């Protein structure tokens, strides 16, 4: 396949597999166990050469995949452009543009989901707006426009002061976790329900009744974050501001609220750092010491695999992959 730019886990029938994005834009379906790979698509998303990094965040191509591997999206993290590709036909079904404005501060907001048996793609269409589109047809499913304000200087109803960040869909597909921030700047991960957003309230992602903020951390976002199960999330870092942040994890229950109306905090414990992953029960962290396994109920360290710091996880295959300098290393749980 040549040098690999990014990876995304999928299921190929009953066999777990990966999609791999080559540096040349080729998308391949890859069985890491057998080594078999087959080109299934290509992307021509521009590189955006005028990008100016923010706080060390370099523009990079990112690969996303639908759970069944029928659709892929390639986006420029910390940039503004991307596309959605139907891998059955090789056709681009949706050209993506988040319109810029502070886009260098966050990964390109995108995730695949399911709604009424069809594949949908959730994507950033402005700094403070997300939309849902049908992945196959590209049809917009959350069309809306701000109502006119009686006071010309007042912000319109539903206006959201929020820079959308990386998106994570819960294991049951019902909720979306958004690692965004608000000015000046404060990282505020938020959660809301997907079904009402598509089916009954196009403003659900702005101010719908299911939306709940997880926590607030001054000058701190775009760090380790994952769903543990369909109601618990883990976020990296203990503290409320970057200058005093301690290495560790905080566990929240987003199905209920606690202090200040935010998600109920269940536990905070020191140790986890780097990218976060979960198998539905445990928390995995990927720091310089290696791959660590944690009990998110008691905060106990259960084991360490030294020598590998994974960047990607396939829960179905129990595979952890480390991608560095175009080379992939594998560890299977």
XYZ file of C-alpha atoms in Angstrom:
333
model
C 0.000 0.000 0.000
C 2.960 2.322 0.409
C 3.110 4.874 3.213
C -0.125 5.073 5.223
C -1.562 8.492 6.112
C -4.471 7.315 8.284
C -6.633 4.329 9.247
C -10.273 3.677 10.152
C -11.858 0.457 11.528
C -14.773 -1.224 9.698
C -16.589 -4.539 9.602
C -16.473 -6.569 6.396
C -19.409 -8.924 6.937
C -18.368 -10.935 9.981
C -14.692 -10.136 9.476
C -13.198 -7.058 11.093
C -11.056 -5.026 8.719
C -9.528 -1.596 8.293
C -9.646 1.107 5.684
C -6.238 2.603 5.016
C -5.572 5.964 3.382
C -2.343 6.064 1.422
C -0.199 9.155 1.101
C -1.157 9.213 -2.595
C -4.898 9.434 -1.756
C -5.723 5.756 -2.398
C -8.209 4.194 0.030
C -7.703 0.446 0.561
C -9.577 -2.236 2.452
C -6.970 -4.032 4.538
C -7.007 -7.232 6.572
C -4.066 -6.749 8.926
C -4.154 -10.418 9.978
C -3.571 -11.795 6.470
C -1.963 -8.722 4.938
C -4.471 -8.732 2.070
C -5.452 -5.311 0.743
C -7.507 -3.983 -2.143
C -7.904 -0.440 -3.443
C -11.553 0.638 -3.128
C -11.474 4.380 -3.729
C -9.429 7.536 -3.955
C -9.575 11.095 -2.699
C -8.418 14.348 -4.218
C -8.983 16.636 -1.221
C -6.571 19.592 -1.609
C -3.726 20.017 0.845
C -4.538 23.664 1.775
C -0.910 24.828 1.600
C -1.620 28.262 3.127
C -2.563 26.686 6.468
C -0.960 28.330 9.513
C -0.693 25.960 12.499
C -2.214 26.895 15.850
C -0.423 25.735 19.001
C 1.456 22.982 17.166
C -1.611 21.576 15.388
C -0.384 20.690 11.899
C -2.854 20.203 9.065
C -3.213 16.495 8.274
C -5.464 14.228 6.238
C -7.909 12.216 8.328
C -9.860 9.125 7.259
C -13.330 8.318 8.619
C -15.438 5.279 7.725
C -19.017 4.114 8.140
C -19.300 1.062 10.382
C -19.895 -1.256 7.390
C -17.122 0.250 5.277
C -19.435 1.306 2.444
C -18.654 5.006 2.844
C -15.504 6.907 3.694
C -14.742 10.539 4.337
C -11.356 12.189 3.957
C -10.946 15.582 5.610
C -8.192 18.010 6.458
C -7.958 18.133 10.238
C -7.277 21.743 11.310
C -8.358 22.766 7.811
C -11.653 23.408 6.019
C -12.059 20.897 3.152
C -13.009 17.238 2.724
C -15.218 14.811 0.816
C -17.488 11.794 1.343
C -16.987 8.830 -0.986
C -19.279 5.912 -1.801
C -16.765 3.052 -1.880
C -19.181 0.846 -3.819
C -19.007 3.197 -6.813
C -15.971 5.361 -6.108
C -18.099 8.487 -6.495
C -17.849 11.561 -4.280
C -21.346 12.038 -2.843
C -20.656 15.144 -0.773
C -18.024 17.881 -1.004
C -17.264 19.250 2.460
C -16.357 22.818 3.413
C -16.575 24.075 7.001
C -16.191 27.711 5.827
C -13.071 28.286 7.893
C -12.802 30.715 10.840
C -10.608 29.312 13.633
C -10.598 25.959 11.817
C -6.908 25.582 12.707
C -7.880 25.101 16.376
C -9.868 21.864 15.969
C -9.941 18.640 13.967
C -12.511 18.733 11.147
C -15.834 17.891 12.833
C -17.127 14.704 11.169
C -18.621 11.361 12.150
C -20.775 8.692 10.518
C -24.011 7.468 12.074
C -27.229 5.590 11.335
C -30.783 6.925 11.049
C -33.804 4.852 10.040
C -31.609 2.266 8.357
C -29.573 4.690 6.291
C -26.005 5.902 6.693
C -25.698 9.566 7.630
C -22.710 11.840 7.994
C -22.498 14.553 10.652
C -20.237 17.393 9.531
C -19.267 20.966 10.348
C -20.649 23.524 7.880
C -19.655 26.640 9.832
C -17.653 27.396 12.965
C -20.785 27.132 15.126
C -22.959 24.840 13.028
C -23.147 21.117 12.379
C -25.381 19.423 9.839
C -26.472 15.884 9.008
C -26.518 14.647 5.411
C -27.468 11.377 3.760
C -24.143 9.699 2.959
C -25.390 8.035 -0.231
C -27.205 10.949 -1.864
C -25.574 13.912 -0.126
C -29.025 15.334 0.678
C -29.083 17.698 3.666
C -31.307 16.397 6.473
C -31.055 19.306 8.924
C -31.909 22.319 6.794
C -32.579 25.411 8.894
C -32.086 29.169 8.928
C -32.013 31.623 11.804
C -35.282 33.481 12.410
C -35.148 37.251 12.017
C -34.582 39.171 15.246
C -36.899 42.009 16.259
C -33.821 43.871 17.479
C -31.350 44.236 14.644
C -28.400 44.217 17.069
C -29.527 41.163 19.020
C -28.253 37.678 18.299
C -30.880 35.498 16.585
C -32.676 32.752 18.461
C -30.669 29.494 18.582
C -27.358 31.327 18.004
C -24.569 29.122 19.390
C -21.276 30.560 20.618
C -19.395 27.305 20.128
C -16.510 26.208 17.896
C -17.311 22.584 17.027
C -14.450 20.108 17.398
C -13.834 16.371 17.083
C -17.018 14.264 17.108
C -17.573 10.873 18.756
C -20.735 8.771 18.290
C -21.786 6.624 21.253
C -21.530 2.829 20.872
C -25.322 2.517 20.534
C -25.359 5.269 17.905
C -27.801 7.439 19.851
C -25.618 10.288 21.136
C -22.929 12.607 19.799
C -19.990 13.882 21.864
C -18.455 17.138 20.581
C -15.002 18.252 21.785
C -15.466 21.957 21.045
C -14.697 25.258 22.745
C -16.247 28.632 23.485
C -14.622 32.005 23.514
C -12.343 33.032 25.464
C -11.240 30.137 25.016
C -12.713 27.399 27.207
C -12.953 23.760 26.143
C -16.518 22.562 26.719
C -17.247 19.017 25.477
C -21.001 18.632 24.870
C -23.432 15.787 24.178
C -26.849 15.597 22.494
C -29.158 13.010 20.909
C -29.069 12.214 17.189
C -32.652 10.961 16.603
C -34.555 14.143 17.561
C -32.024 16.263 15.683
C -32.921 14.522 12.430
C -36.540 13.645 13.157
C -38.165 16.485 15.072
C -35.903 19.382 16.091
C -33.292 20.709 13.651
C -31.973 22.952 16.446
C -31.136 20.020 18.749
C -27.382 20.525 18.333
C -27.674 24.213 19.267
C -30.013 24.297 22.250
C -32.210 21.195 22.188
C -33.445 19.593 25.416
C -31.046 16.658 25.085
C -27.923 18.850 24.881
C -25.736 18.808 28.009
C -22.251 20.201 28.608
C -19.800 17.713 30.098
C -17.288 20.053 31.770
C -15.413 23.312 31.232
C -11.599 23.715 31.044
C -9.867 26.995 30.249
C -7.597 26.801 27.178
C -7.887 22.996 27.094
C -9.541 20.902 24.368
C -8.529 18.456 21.612
C -7.063 15.930 24.039
C -7.888 12.294 24.867
C -11.618 11.541 24.911
C -13.782 8.446 24.399
C -17.116 6.819 25.145
C -16.789 4.035 27.730
C -20.308 2.823 26.981
C -23.456 4.551 25.768
C -23.787 6.855 28.809
C -20.272 7.233 30.234
C -17.492 9.292 28.678
C -13.855 9.685 29.707
C -11.934 12.919 29.157
C -8.197 13.376 29.634
C -6.854 15.868 32.182
C -7.768 16.698 35.785
C -8.280 20.377 36.440
C -10.197 23.393 35.199
C -7.415 25.250 33.375
C -4.482 24.275 31.177
C -1.849 25.850 33.437
C -2.639 23.506 36.335
C -3.877 20.448 34.437
C -2.829 17.125 35.968
C -2.318 13.899 34.052
C -5.360 11.669 34.523
C -8.931 10.890 33.510
C -12.380 12.103 34.507
C -15.431 9.882 34.015
C -18.876 11.422 33.441
C -22.418 10.081 33.149
C -24.006 12.169 30.368
C -27.485 10.711 30.969
C -27.884 12.808 34.114
C -26.724 16.200 35.344
C -24.830 17.261 38.425
C -23.144 20.461 39.544
C -23.981 23.593 37.492
C -26.257 21.544 35.240
C -23.333 19.724 33.627
C -22.987 15.970 33.212
C -22.639 14.096 36.493
C -18.994 13.389 37.318
C -18.478 9.842 38.600
C -14.741 9.638 39.181
C -11.393 11.318 38.579
C -8.089 9.446 38.853
C -4.471 10.151 38.011
C -2.429 8.294 35.410
C -4.087 8.038 31.978
C -2.655 10.254 29.229
C -2.520 10.447 25.452
C -5.261 9.128 23.132
C -8.148 7.322 24.882
C -10.012 4.205 23.681
C -12.501 1.765 25.205
C -13.796 -1.753 24.613
C -17.103 -0.974 26.331
C -15.796 -1.879 29.768
C -12.225 -0.675 30.188
C -10.388 2.559 29.470
C -7.184 2.376 27.434
C -4.661 5.213 27.386
C -1.693 5.538 25.075
C 1.147 7.556 26.587
C 4.923 7.427 26.361
C 5.032 4.478 28.788
C 3.002 2.340 26.393
C -0.584 1.091 26.163
C -2.265 1.105 29.585
C -5.518 -0.577 30.641
C -7.662 0.952 33.409
C -10.777 0.145 35.414
C -12.968 3.274 34.918
C -15.160 2.381 37.910
C -12.390 2.247 40.525
C -9.604 4.050 38.662
C -7.182 1.127 38.973
C -4.357 0.376 36.543
C -4.889 -3.179 35.260
C -1.886 -3.600 32.971
C 0.667 -2.024 30.634
C 2.003 -3.074 27.232
C 5.322 -1.243 26.863
C 6.870 -0.272 23.559
C 3.692 0.654 21.668
C 1.567 3.799 21.886
C -1.469 3.132 19.662
C -3.117 5.847 17.617
C -6.076 3.714 16.430
C -8.309 1.011 17.937
C -10.634 -1.593 16.408
C -12.950 -2.760 19.252
C -14.456 -5.601 17.216
C -11.058 -7.044 16.302
C -9.451 -6.103 19.657
C -6.625 -4.601 17.622
C -4.519 -1.559 18.477
C -2.468 0.079 15.741
C 0.283 2.640 16.036
C 0.740 4.803 12.953
C 3.971 6.784 12.820
C 5.897 8.081 9.806
C 3.742 6.041 7.412
C 4.498 2.747 9.201
C 1.901 0.674 11.105
C 2.578 -1.457 14.190
C -0.040 -3.908 15.517
C -0.884 -5.262 18.951
C -3.865 -7.585 19.493
C -5.488 -7.837 22.919
